[in-house]
Short mmCIF file of C-alpha atoms and ligand atoms in Angstrom, two decimals:
data_model
loop_
_atom_site.label_atom_id
_atom_site.label_comp_id
_atom_site.label_asym_id
_atom_site.label_seq_id
_atom_site.Cartn_x
_atom_site.Cartn_y
_atom_site.Cartn_z
CA MET A 1438 0.00 0.00 0.00
CA LYS A 1439 1.41 3.36 -1.06
CA PRO A 1440 1.43 5.72 1.94
CA THR A 1441 -0.58 8.94 1.81
CA SER A 1442 0.18 9.93 5.39
CA HIS A 1443 1.54 13.32 4.32
CA ALA A 1444 -2.01 14.11 3.16
CA PHE A 1445 -3.51 13.52 6.60
CA THR A 1446 -5.26 16.91 6.69
CA ASP A 1447 -7.01 16.36 3.36
CA ASN A 1448 -7.79 12.74 4.20
CA ALA A 1449 -9.27 13.81 7.56
CA ARG A 1450 -11.35 16.58 6.00
CA ARG A 1451 -12.85 14.07 3.54
CA ALA A 1452 -13.54 11.60 6.35
CA LEU A 1453 -15.29 14.25 8.47
CA ALA A 1454 -17.56 15.14 5.54
CA ASP A 1455 -18.48 11.49 4.85
CA ALA A 1456 -21.82 10.98 6.62
CA VAL A 1457 -21.90 7.19 6.06
CA LEU A 1458 -18.40 6.80 7.52
CA GLN A 1459 -19.29 9.01 10.48
CA GLY A 1460 -22.35 6.83 11.18
CA ALA A 1461 -20.28 3.62 11.04
CA LEU A 1462 -17.57 5.05 13.31
CA ALA A 1463 -20.09 6.32 15.86
CA LYS A 1464 -21.72 2.89 16.02
CA ALA A 1465 -18.48 0.93 16.37
CA GLY A 1466 -16.27 2.99 18.68
CA GLY A 1467 -18.24 3.01 21.92
CA GLY A 1468 -18.73 -0.77 21.92
CA PHE A 1469 -15.02 -1.53 22.26
CA VAL A 1470 -14.57 1.12 24.96
CA ASP A 1471 -17.47 -0.12 27.10
CA LYS A 1472 -16.51 -3.79 26.78
CA ARG A 1473 -12.90 -3.05 27.77
CA ARG A 1474 -14.03 -1.02 30.78
CA LEU A 1475 -16.27 -3.83 32.05
CA ALA A 1476 -13.63 -6.52 31.48
CA ILE A 1477 -11.01 -4.56 33.40
CA ALA A 1478 -13.40 -3.71 36.24
CA ALA A 1479 -13.99 -7.46 36.61
CA LEU A 1480 -10.26 -8.14 37.04
CA PRO A 1481 -8.93 -6.40 40.17
CA GLU A 1482 -5.37 -7.53 39.43
CA PHE A 1483 -5.36 -5.86 36.00
CA GLU A 1484 -2.74 -3.25 36.99
CA ASP A 1485 -0.43 -5.99 38.39
CA LEU A 1486 -0.88 -7.96 35.19
CA ARG A 1487 -0.07 -4.83 33.20
CA ALA A 1488 3.18 -4.31 35.14
CA GLU A 1489 4.05 -7.97 34.62
CA GLY A 1490 3.37 -7.73 30.88
CA ARG A 1491 5.53 -4.65 30.58
CA ALA A 1492 8.38 -6.33 32.51
CA ILE A 1493 8.21 -9.39 30.21
CA LYS A 1494 8.43 -7.25 27.09
CA ASP A 1495 11.23 -5.06 28.50
CA HIS A 1496 13.20 -8.19 29.39
CA VAL A 1497 12.70 -9.60 25.88
CA LEU A 1498 13.79 -6.35 24.24
CA ALA A 1499 16.95 -6.31 26.35
CA ASN A 1500 17.73 -9.89 25.23
CA LEU A 1501 16.08 -10.00 21.83
CA ASP A 1502 18.92 -11.70 19.94
CA ARG A 1503 19.11 -14.52 22.53
CA TYR A 1504 15.37 -15.25 22.43
CA LEU A 1505 15.16 -15.07 18.64
CA GLU A 1506 18.01 -17.58 18.31
CA ARG A 1507 16.31 -19.85 20.83
CA PHE A 1508 13.04 -19.56 18.93
CA GLU A 1509 14.76 -20.51 15.67
CA GLU A 1510 16.47 -23.52 17.27
CA ASN A 1511 13.17 -24.82 18.60
CA VAL A 1512 11.26 -24.22 15.34
CA THR A 1513 13.98 -26.22 13.56
CA ALA A 1514 13.88 -28.97 16.21
CA ALA A 1515 10.10 -29.24 15.67
CA GLY A 1516 10.66 -29.73 11.90
CA GLY A 1517 9.96 -26.17 10.72
CA LYS A 1518 12.16 -23.46 9.20
CA VAL A 1519 12.74 -19.81 10.09
CA HIS A 1520 13.48 -17.27 7.35
CA TRP A 1521 14.88 -13.82 8.19
CA ALA A 1522 13.73 -10.79 6.18
CA GLU A 1523 15.19 -7.35 6.64
CA THR A 1524 12.77 -5.53 4.33
CA PRO A 1525 9.17 -5.99 3.12
CA GLU A 1526 10.53 -6.82 -0.36
CA GLU A 1527 12.66 -9.62 1.08
CA ALA A 1528 9.73 -10.99 3.08
CA CYS A 1529 7.48 -10.99 0.00
CA GLY A 1530 10.24 -12.67 -2.02
CA ILE A 1531 10.57 -15.46 0.57
CA VAL A 1532 6.81 -16.07 0.73
CA THR A 1533 6.31 -16.14 -3.05
CA ALA A 1534 9.32 -18.48 -3.44
CA LEU A 1535 7.83 -20.84 -0.82
CA CYS A 1536 4.48 -20.79 -2.64
CA ARG A 1537 6.22 -21.55 -5.94
CA GLU A 1538 8.18 -24.41 -4.35
CA ALA A 1539 4.90 -25.83 -3.08
CA GLY A 1540 3.43 -25.71 -6.59
CA ALA A 1541 0.64 -23.55 -5.19
CA ARG A 1542 -2.22 -21.99 -7.09
CA ARG A 1543 -4.53 -20.81 -4.30
CA VAL A 1544 -3.24 -19.22 -1.07
CA THR A 1545 -5.54 -18.54 1.88
CA LYS A 1546 -4.59 -15.95 4.44
CA GLY A 1547 -5.59 -15.16 8.01
CA LYS A 1548 -5.44 -11.63 9.44
CA SER A 1549 -1.89 -10.33 9.72
CA MET A 1550 -0.82 -6.72 10.21
CA VAL A 1551 2.69 -7.71 9.11
CA GLY A 1552 1.05 -9.05 5.93
CA GLU A 1553 -0.46 -5.59 5.41
CA GLU A 1554 2.89 -3.95 6.22
CA ILE A 1555 4.65 -5.88 3.47
CA ALA A 1556 1.63 -5.81 1.08
CA ILE A 1557 1.74 -9.57 0.70
CA ASN A 1558 -1.51 -9.87 -1.25
CA ASP A 1559 -0.20 -7.58 -4.00
CA ALA A 1560 3.04 -9.59 -4.14
CA LEU A 1561 1.15 -12.91 -4.34
CA GLU A 1562 -1.15 -11.67 -7.06
CA ALA A 1563 1.74 -10.19 -9.03
CA ALA A 1564 3.43 -13.60 -8.84
CA GLY A 1565 0.33 -15.30 -10.27
CA PHE A 1566 -1.25 -16.79 -7.12
CA GLU A 1567 -4.85 -16.40 -6.03
CA ALA A 1568 -4.76 -14.82 -2.55
CA VAL A 1569 -7.92 -15.13 -0.46
CA GLU A 1570 -8.43 -13.38 2.88
CA THR A 1571 -10.34 -15.61 5.30
CA ASP A 1572 -10.97 -13.23 8.21
CA LEU A 1573 -14.43 -11.79 7.52
CA GLY A 1574 -13.32 -8.15 7.94
CA GLU A 1575 -10.24 -8.68 5.77
CA TYR A 1576 -12.31 -10.53 3.15
CA ILE A 1577 -14.71 -7.57 2.97
CA ILE A 1578 -11.94 -5.01 2.44
CA GLN A 1579 -10.19 -7.29 -0.04
CA LEU A 1580 -13.38 -7.27 -2.15
CA ALA A 1581 -13.56 -3.47 -1.73
CA HIS A 1582 -9.84 -3.07 -2.65
CA GLU A 1583 -9.32 -1.04 0.53
CA PRO A 1584 -6.75 -1.18 3.32
CA PRO A 1585 -7.91 -2.02 6.87
CA SER A 1586 -9.16 0.91 8.90
CA HIS A 1587 -8.57 -0.67 12.33
CA ILE A 1588 -5.92 -3.14 13.45
CA ILE A 1589 -8.39 -5.59 15.00
CA ALA A 1590 -11.58 -4.71 13.11
CA PRO A 1591 -10.43 -4.01 9.55
CA ALA A 1592 -13.90 -3.32 8.10
CA VAL A 1593 -15.23 -1.28 11.03
CA HIS A 1594 -15.81 1.64 8.66
CA LYS A 1595 -18.30 -0.31 6.52
CA THR A 1596 -22.05 -0.40 7.12
CA ARG A 1597 -24.11 -3.58 6.79
CA ALA A 1598 -25.73 -2.22 3.60
CA GLN A 1599 -22.33 -1.53 2.02
CA ILE A 1600 -21.15 -5.08 2.81
CA ALA A 1601 -24.33 -6.62 1.38
CA GLU A 1602 -23.85 -4.57 -1.78
CA LEU A 1603 -20.23 -5.74 -2.09
CA PHE A 1604 -21.24 -9.39 -1.77
CA GLN A 1605 -24.02 -8.92 -4.35
CA ALA A 1606 -21.50 -7.45 -6.78
CA HIS A 1607 -18.76 -10.07 -6.23
CA HIS A 1608 -20.70 -13.27 -5.51
CA HIS A 1609 -23.20 -13.08 -8.34
CA ASP A 1610 -21.18 -15.43 -10.54
CA ALA A 1611 -20.86 -17.81 -7.59
CA GLY A 1612 -24.65 -18.18 -7.42
CA LEU A 1613 -25.78 -15.43 -5.04
CA THR A 1614 -29.28 -14.39 -6.05
CA ARG A 1615 -31.08 -13.82 -2.69
CA PRO A 1616 -31.05 -10.48 -0.89
CA LEU A 1617 -28.73 -10.08 2.13
CA VAL A 1618 -30.25 -8.00 4.89
CA THR A 1619 -29.39 -9.37 8.31
CA VAL A 1620 -25.94 -9.98 9.82
CA PRO A 1621 -26.46 -13.80 9.92
CA GLU A 1622 -27.37 -13.76 6.19
CA ILE A 1623 -24.18 -11.83 5.38
CA VAL A 1624 -22.01 -14.11 7.54
CA ASP A 1625 -23.60 -17.26 6.02
CA GLU A 1626 -22.85 -15.95 2.55
CA ALA A 1627 -19.17 -15.33 3.42
CA ARG A 1628 -19.01 -18.82 4.94
CA ARG A 1629 -20.53 -20.39 1.80
CA ILE A 1630 -17.85 -18.84 -0.41
CA LEU A 1631 -14.89 -19.27 1.93
CA ARG A 1632 -15.55 -22.95 2.76
CA ASP A 1633 -14.47 -24.02 -0.71
CA LYS A 1634 -11.38 -21.76 -0.57
CA PHE A 1635 -10.28 -23.32 2.74
CA VAL A 1636 -10.39 -26.90 1.46
CA SER A 1637 -8.80 -26.19 -1.91
CA ALA A 1638 -5.92 -23.95 -0.75
CA ASP A 1639 -2.35 -25.18 -1.25
CA VAL A 1640 -0.68 -22.73 1.14
CA GLY A 1641 -2.07 -21.01 4.23
CA ILE A 1642 -0.56 -17.80 5.62
CA THR A 1643 -1.28 -16.58 9.13
CA GLY A 1644 0.18 -13.88 11.35
CA ALA A 1645 1.33 -14.44 14.93
CA ASN A 1646 0.38 -12.61 18.10
CA PHE A 1647 3.33 -14.19 19.92
CA LEU A 1648 6.30 -16.43 19.19
CA ILE A 1649 7.39 -18.66 22.05
CA ALA A 1650 11.13 -19.12 22.33
CA GLU A 1651 11.13 -22.17 24.66
CA THR A 1652 8.94 -24.30 22.36
CA GLY A 1653 9.32 -22.74 18.90
CA SER A 1654 5.53 -22.25 18.80
CA THR A 1655 3.57 -19.45 17.17
CA VAL A 1656 0.28 -18.22 18.66
CA ILE A 1657 -2.75 -16.64 17.02
CA VAL A 1658 -5.96 -15.37 18.53
CA THR A 1659 -9.16 -15.13 16.49
CA ASN A 1660 -12.90 -15.09 17.08
CA GLU A 1661 -13.84 -16.76 13.83
CA GLY A 1662 -11.70 -19.88 13.73
CA ASN A 1663 -10.55 -18.93 10.24
CA GLY A 1664 -6.91 -18.84 11.35
CA ASP A 1665 -7.04 -22.50 12.36
CA LEU A 1666 -8.57 -23.58 9.05
CA THR A 1667 -6.01 -21.46 7.17
CA ALA A 1668 -3.12 -23.04 9.10
CA THR A 1669 -4.16 -26.69 9.22
CA LEU A 1670 -5.91 -27.52 5.93
CA PRO A 1671 -3.32 -26.54 3.26
CA ARG A 1672 -0.11 -28.53 2.66
CA VAL A 1673 2.11 -25.62 3.70
CA HIS A 1674 1.70 -23.19 6.58
CA ILE A 1675 3.63 -19.91 6.47
CA VAL A 1676 3.64 -17.65 9.54
CA LEU A 1677 4.39 -13.95 9.03
CA ALA A 1678 5.68 -12.22 12.15
CA SER A 1679 7.89 -9.37 13.25
CA LEU A 1680 10.94 -9.77 15.50
CA GLU A 1681 9.48 -8.22 18.65
CA LYS A 1682 6.68 -10.81 18.87
CA VAL A 1683 8.95 -13.30 20.63
CA VAL A 1684 8.41 -14.09 24.33
CA PRO A 1685 10.53 -16.44 26.45
CA THR A 1686 7.99 -18.98 27.77
CA LEU A 1687 4.43 -20.28 27.53
CA GLU A 1688 3.68 -18.64 30.92
CA ASP A 1689 4.81 -15.28 29.56
CA ALA A 1690 2.50 -15.69 26.58
CA THR A 1691 -0.47 -16.36 28.88
CA VAL A 1692 0.14 -13.10 30.80
CA LEU A 1693 0.11 -11.16 27.52
CA LEU A 1694 -2.90 -13.09 26.19
CA ARG A 1695 -4.93 -12.07 29.26
CA LEU A 1696 -4.01 -8.42 28.66
CA LEU A 1697 -4.58 -8.60 24.92
CA ALA A 1698 -8.12 -10.03 24.91
CA ARG A 1699 -9.40 -7.65 27.59
CA SER A 1700 -7.82 -4.57 26.02
CA ALA A 1701 -8.86 -5.44 22.47
CA THR A 1702 -12.41 -6.75 22.60
CA GLY A 1703 -13.21 -6.85 26.33
CA GLN A 1704 -13.16 -10.65 26.30
CA GLU A 1705 -11.49 -12.73 29.01
CA ILE A 1706 -10.08 -14.82 26.23
CA THR A 1707 -10.77 -14.88 22.50
CA SER A 1708 -12.90 -17.69 21.04
CA TYR A 1709 -9.87 -19.38 19.50
CA THR A 1710 -6.32 -19.17 20.87
CA THR A 1711 -4.16 -21.58 18.90
CA PHE A 1712 -0.54 -22.66 19.34
CA PHE A 1713 1.26 -24.11 16.31
CA THR A 1714 4.50 -26.06 16.76
CA GLY A 1715 6.11 -27.34 13.56
CA PRO A 1716 4.45 -29.31 10.75
CA ARG A 1717 2.21 -32.37 11.15
CA ARG A 1718 3.85 -35.28 13.05
CA PRO A 1719 3.32 -38.89 11.85
CA ASP A 1720 0.57 -39.56 14.40
CA ASP A 1721 -1.23 -36.19 13.94
CA PRO A 1722 -4.68 -36.50 12.31
CA ASP A 1723 -4.22 -33.23 10.40
CA GLY A 1724 -1.89 -30.29 9.87
CA PRO A 1725 0.47 -29.04 7.15
CA GLU A 1726 3.38 -31.01 5.71
CA ALA A 1727 5.66 -27.98 5.96
CA PHE A 1728 5.89 -25.13 8.49
CA HIS A 1729 7.75 -21.86 7.82
CA VAL A 1730 8.13 -18.71 9.89
CA VAL A 1731 9.13 -15.49 8.10
CA LEU A 1732 10.58 -13.00 10.61
CA LEU A 1733 10.47 -9.38 9.50
CA ASP A 1734 12.73 -6.62 10.76
CA ASN A 1735 11.68 -3.57 8.68
CA GLY A 1736 13.38 -1.01 10.91
CA ARG A 1737 12.67 -2.68 14.26
CA SER A 1738 16.36 -3.35 15.04
CA GLY A 1739 16.97 0.37 14.58
CA MET A 1740 14.10 1.21 16.96
CA LEU A 1741 15.62 -1.07 19.59
CA ALA A 1742 18.62 1.20 20.01
CA GLY A 1743 16.82 4.55 19.82
CA PRO A 1744 14.25 6.71 21.60
CA PHE A 1745 11.31 4.70 20.15
CA ARG A 1746 12.25 1.38 21.79
CA ASP A 1747 9.13 1.43 24.04
CA MET A 1748 6.98 1.13 20.92
CA LEU A 1749 8.29 -2.42 20.44
CA ARG A 1750 6.23 -3.48 23.49
CA CYS A 1751 3.04 -3.00 21.44
CA ILE A 1752 0.82 -6.10 21.32
CA ARG A 1753 -1.53 -4.62 18.67
CA CYS A 1754 -4.63 -4.62 20.89
CA GLY A 1755 -6.16 -1.49 19.34
CA ALA A 1756 -7.17 0.08 22.68
CA CYS A 1757 -5.33 3.31 21.89
CA LEU A 1758 -7.30 3.62 18.62
CA ASN A 1759 -10.64 3.03 20.32
CA HIS A 1760 -9.99 5.70 22.95
CA CYS A 1761 -8.42 8.31 20.68
CA PRO A 1762 -10.67 11.32 19.94
CA VAL A 1763 -8.83 11.93 16.66
CA TYR A 1764 -9.14 8.32 15.41
CA SER A 1765 -12.80 8.23 16.53
CA ALA A 1766 -13.52 11.31 14.42
CA VAL A 1767 -11.61 10.51 11.22
CA GLY A 1768 -11.27 6.69 11.14
CA GLY A 1769 -8.26 4.67 10.06
CA HIS A 1770 -7.98 5.51 6.35
CA ALA A 1771 -7.15 9.15 7.09
CA TYR A 1772 -3.80 8.00 8.55
CA GLY A 1773 -2.82 6.95 5.05
CA TRP A 1774 -0.98 3.71 5.75
CA VAL A 1775 -1.30 0.37 7.50
CA TYR A 1776 -1.23 1.41 11.16
CA PRO A 1777 -3.75 4.06 12.29
CA GLY A 1778 -4.49 5.85 15.56
CA PRO A 1779 -1.89 6.79 18.15
CA MET A 1780 0.21 3.63 17.67
CA GLY A 1781 0.17 4.28 13.91
CA ALA A 1782 1.13 7.92 14.40
CA VAL A 1783 4.26 6.68 16.16
CA LEU A 1784 5.03 3.68 13.92
CA THR A 1785 4.27 5.08 10.47
CA PRO A 1786 6.97 7.79 10.44
CA LEU A 1787 9.48 5.16 11.64
CA MET A 1788 8.59 2.79 8.81
CA VAL A 1789 7.83 5.07 5.88
CA GLY A 1790 10.06 7.99 6.91
CA LEU A 1791 9.48 11.15 8.96
CA GLN A 1792 9.07 13.29 5.85
CA GLU A 1793 6.10 11.15 4.72
CA GLY A 1794 4.56 10.48 8.14
CA ARG A 1795 5.28 13.68 10.06
CA ALA A 1796 1.69 15.01 9.79
CA LEU A 1797 0.51 12.11 11.97
CA ALA A 1798 2.64 13.12 14.95
CA ASN A 1799 0.98 16.54 14.82
CA ALA A 1800 -2.56 15.13 14.56
CA SER A 1801 -2.88 14.84 18.31
CA THR A 1802 -3.72 17.10 21.23
CA LEU A 1803 -1.55 14.85 23.45
CA CYS A 1804 -4.56 14.32 25.73
CA GLY A 1805 -2.92 11.15 27.06
CA ARG A 1806 -5.90 8.75 26.88
CA CYS A 1807 -3.89 6.38 24.67
CA GLU A 1808 -1.14 5.99 27.26
CA ALA A 1809 -3.69 5.60 30.06
CA VAL A 1810 -5.40 2.64 28.36
CA CYS A 1811 -2.36 0.98 26.76
CA PRO A 1812 -1.90 -2.42 28.44
CA MET A 1813 1.84 -2.19 27.81
CA SER A 1814 2.13 1.34 29.29
CA ILE A 1815 3.70 2.71 26.11
CA PRO A 1816 4.27 6.46 26.54
CA LEU A 1817 2.60 7.30 23.21
CA PRO A 1818 2.30 11.08 23.79
CA SER A 1819 6.03 11.30 24.64
CA LEU A 1820 6.89 9.34 21.50
CA LEU A 1821 4.72 11.67 19.41
CA ARG A 1822 6.55 14.61 20.99
CA GLU A 1823 9.86 12.97 20.08
CA HIS A 1824 8.73 12.82 16.43
CA ARG A 1825 7.87 16.53 16.65
CA ARG A 1826 11.27 17.26 18.16
CA GLN A 1827 13.00 15.41 15.32
CA GLU A 1828 10.78 17.10 12.75
CA PHE A 1829 11.89 20.49 14.10
CA ALA A 1830 15.55 19.44 14.35
CA GLN A 1831 15.51 18.22 10.73
CA ARG A 1832 13.76 21.43 9.61
CA LEU A 1833 10.89 19.45 8.09
CA ASN A 1834 8.03 21.60 9.35
CA PRO A 1835 6.97 24.71 7.40
CA GLY A 1836 8.59 28.11 8.02
CA ARG A 1837 5.44 29.58 9.59
CA SER A 1838 5.20 26.90 12.25
CA ARG A 1839 8.98 27.09 12.91
CA LEU A 1840 8.66 30.83 13.38
CA ALA A 1841 5.74 30.39 15.80
CA LEU A 1842 7.67 27.76 17.78
CA ALA A 1843 10.79 29.93 17.86
CA ALA A 1844 8.73 32.88 19.17
CA TRP A 1845 7.15 30.63 21.80
CA ALA A 1846 10.55 29.27 22.89
CA PHE A 1847 11.94 32.82 23.11
CA LEU A 1848 9.08 33.91 25.38
CA ALA A 1849 8.90 30.71 27.43
CA GLN A 1850 12.54 31.14 28.42
CA ARG A 1851 11.87 34.70 29.71
CA PRO A 1852 9.11 34.41 32.32
CA ARG A 1853 8.69 38.14 32.98
CA LEU A 1854 8.39 38.97 29.30
CA TYR A 1855 6.11 35.93 28.82
CA ARG A 1856 3.75 37.16 31.55
CA MET A 1857 3.73 40.66 30.10
CA VAL A 1858 2.95 39.54 26.53
CA THR A 1859 0.28 36.98 27.52
CA GLY A 1860 -1.25 39.60 29.87
CA TRP A 1861 -1.57 42.08 26.97
CA ALA A 1862 -2.95 39.42 24.67
CA MET A 1863 -5.58 38.25 27.18
CA ALA A 1864 -6.67 41.81 27.94
CA TRP A 1865 -6.96 42.62 24.23
CA LEU A 1866 -8.87 39.38 23.40
CA GLY A 1867 -11.09 39.87 26.46
CA ARG A 1868 -12.05 43.37 25.29
CA LEU A 1869 -12.53 42.24 21.68
CA GLY A 1870 -14.80 39.32 22.55
CA ARG A 1871 -16.68 40.85 25.47
CA ARG A 1872 -19.85 41.70 23.55
CA ARG A 1873 -20.53 38.23 22.09
CA GLY A 1874 -18.67 36.21 24.72
CA ARG A 1875 -17.06 34.12 21.97
CA PHE A 1876 -15.23 34.37 18.66
CA ARG A 1877 -16.74 32.96 15.49
CA SER A 1878 -13.52 33.57 13.57
CA LEU A 1879 -10.07 34.67 14.64
CA PRO A 1880 -6.93 35.31 12.57
CA LEU A 1881 -4.20 32.69 13.24
CA ALA A 1882 -6.87 30.33 14.68
CA ALA A 1883 -8.96 29.92 11.53
CA ALA A 1884 -8.75 26.10 11.57
CA TRP A 1885 -10.13 26.05 15.12
CA THR A 1886 -12.92 28.58 14.58
CA ALA A 1887 -13.96 27.03 11.24
CA ALA A 1888 -15.61 24.16 13.13
CA ARG A 1889 -16.34 25.64 16.58
CA ASP A 1890 -16.62 28.90 18.49
CA LEU A 1891 -13.74 30.00 20.70
CA PRO A 1892 -14.88 31.34 24.09
CA ALA A 1893 -13.54 34.86 24.70
CA PRO A 1894 -10.95 35.01 27.52
CA GLN A 1895 -12.07 36.76 30.72
CA GLY A 1896 -9.45 39.47 30.21
CA GLU A 1897 -6.68 38.27 32.50
CA THR A 1898 -4.27 35.34 32.61
CA PHE A 1899 -4.39 32.57 35.21
CA MET A 1900 -1.32 34.06 36.90
CA GLN A 1901 -2.96 37.50 37.09
CA ALA A 1902 -6.15 36.02 38.56
CA TRP A 1903 -4.15 34.01 41.06
CA GLN A 1904 -2.11 37.03 42.13
CA ARG A 1905 -5.29 39.09 42.56
CA ARG A 1906 -6.70 36.42 44.87
CA GLN A 1907 -3.50 36.28 46.88
CA GLU A 1908 -3.72 40.00 47.37
CA GLY A 1909 -7.27 39.61 48.70
CA GLY A 1910 -9.05 40.75 45.57
CA ARG A 1911 -12.01 38.91 44.15
S1 SF4 B 1446 0.16 1.03 21.60
FE1 SF4 B 1446 -0.69 0.00 23.41
S2 SF4 B 1446 -2.91 0.36 23.24
FE2 SF4 B 1446 -2.05 0.80 21.23
S3 SF4 B 1446 -2.21 -1.13 20.09
FE3 SF4 B 1446 -0.19 -1.11 21.04
S4 SF4 B 1446 -0.43 -2.18 22.99
FE4 SF4 B 1446 -2.49 -1.63 22.28
#
């Protein structure tokens, strides 16, 4: 997917004017928030679990090479093979070569954000394979030729009517003639089409929520069971994962699984949590003949040594998206690449470059809700500020904003002058807005007043009001 993150402002404006999208977002957002709140209220030890999860991830990041080597040894011992990919192109090359080796024609795929990151479907199709998404949300957006708009609910931006219309358009040749109105009718229709794809696929690709070093296992969580059918029915199973997904032990994985399900969907545990260890053994009733894990770096090793290391604790739960007022207003597509919301605003500039992704770091009021709900306590607002610092240091932001920041810095370092200037400004704005009590438009704040009124200041700064009180005034 070609990034359009630099066009965040235009993307967001379009999203805000799209009434259908706004309806879908309003319907979806609150559900995740409420379910998470109830699930956490029902687990008094949630904060302890959160601290434990963070400690596990910090320990892994401090010993990443050791645990990755251990993981590879145990995958090999179980009969599988690990492939290392530094870039998305390398990862796609490895996957397409494995599909070719397997003599594949049809490839089924479970949900994988790393798959989106490397654009694996485009690579498979360009190499002549039929790639079929099997997660319902991913299947819907594949038919719509759209990227996911949420990391755990990729089609959250679509209404039921839009999905029914898509199925009518794409399934007509496969015998769909009845109308699709209810959710069960839509789900049954997807099941009817996907069943045949599952049984006739030659290769199945899944992602991994965790990689377990001590056993060489990969773990996926789903609520549809599609991941299990994708992994076990074809002859070859390929797992796409990024380096930081490794954890030392099975116990460590269970701590993170408890955090993940509650933070993502408000469940105690997802409907299916599956551990895969190597290919089918002689006495196994089913399973693939070959098992491959493709481990992607794509800039993560660089993050490990820099100021964005905390971001590698992310377990892709989506809680920061669900609680973000910006994401809730504009949806995922406005972010212009694979990862949306606060986590995307941190990750995208690291993966596609600060020049391309710098608008995202500025699309935040730094309200801090994302950090408050993040199960891995990732300091997302501080990381966004670090992007802004780098943007300024590299002179990437426009002259006007640099000038404004320089003026602010000049004043902020001179408290007496700062108090004098803000005092004048407040008195002037207070006088100007006294009659109406608010501003409908204001030079230098046009973007703010275009969508909302700005209350007129009372005519004095907080410091002036405080000083007046100290001196016994009212
Ligand atoms: S940054 Fe935190 S809240 Fe956001 S997806 Fe990652 S783990 Fe979840």
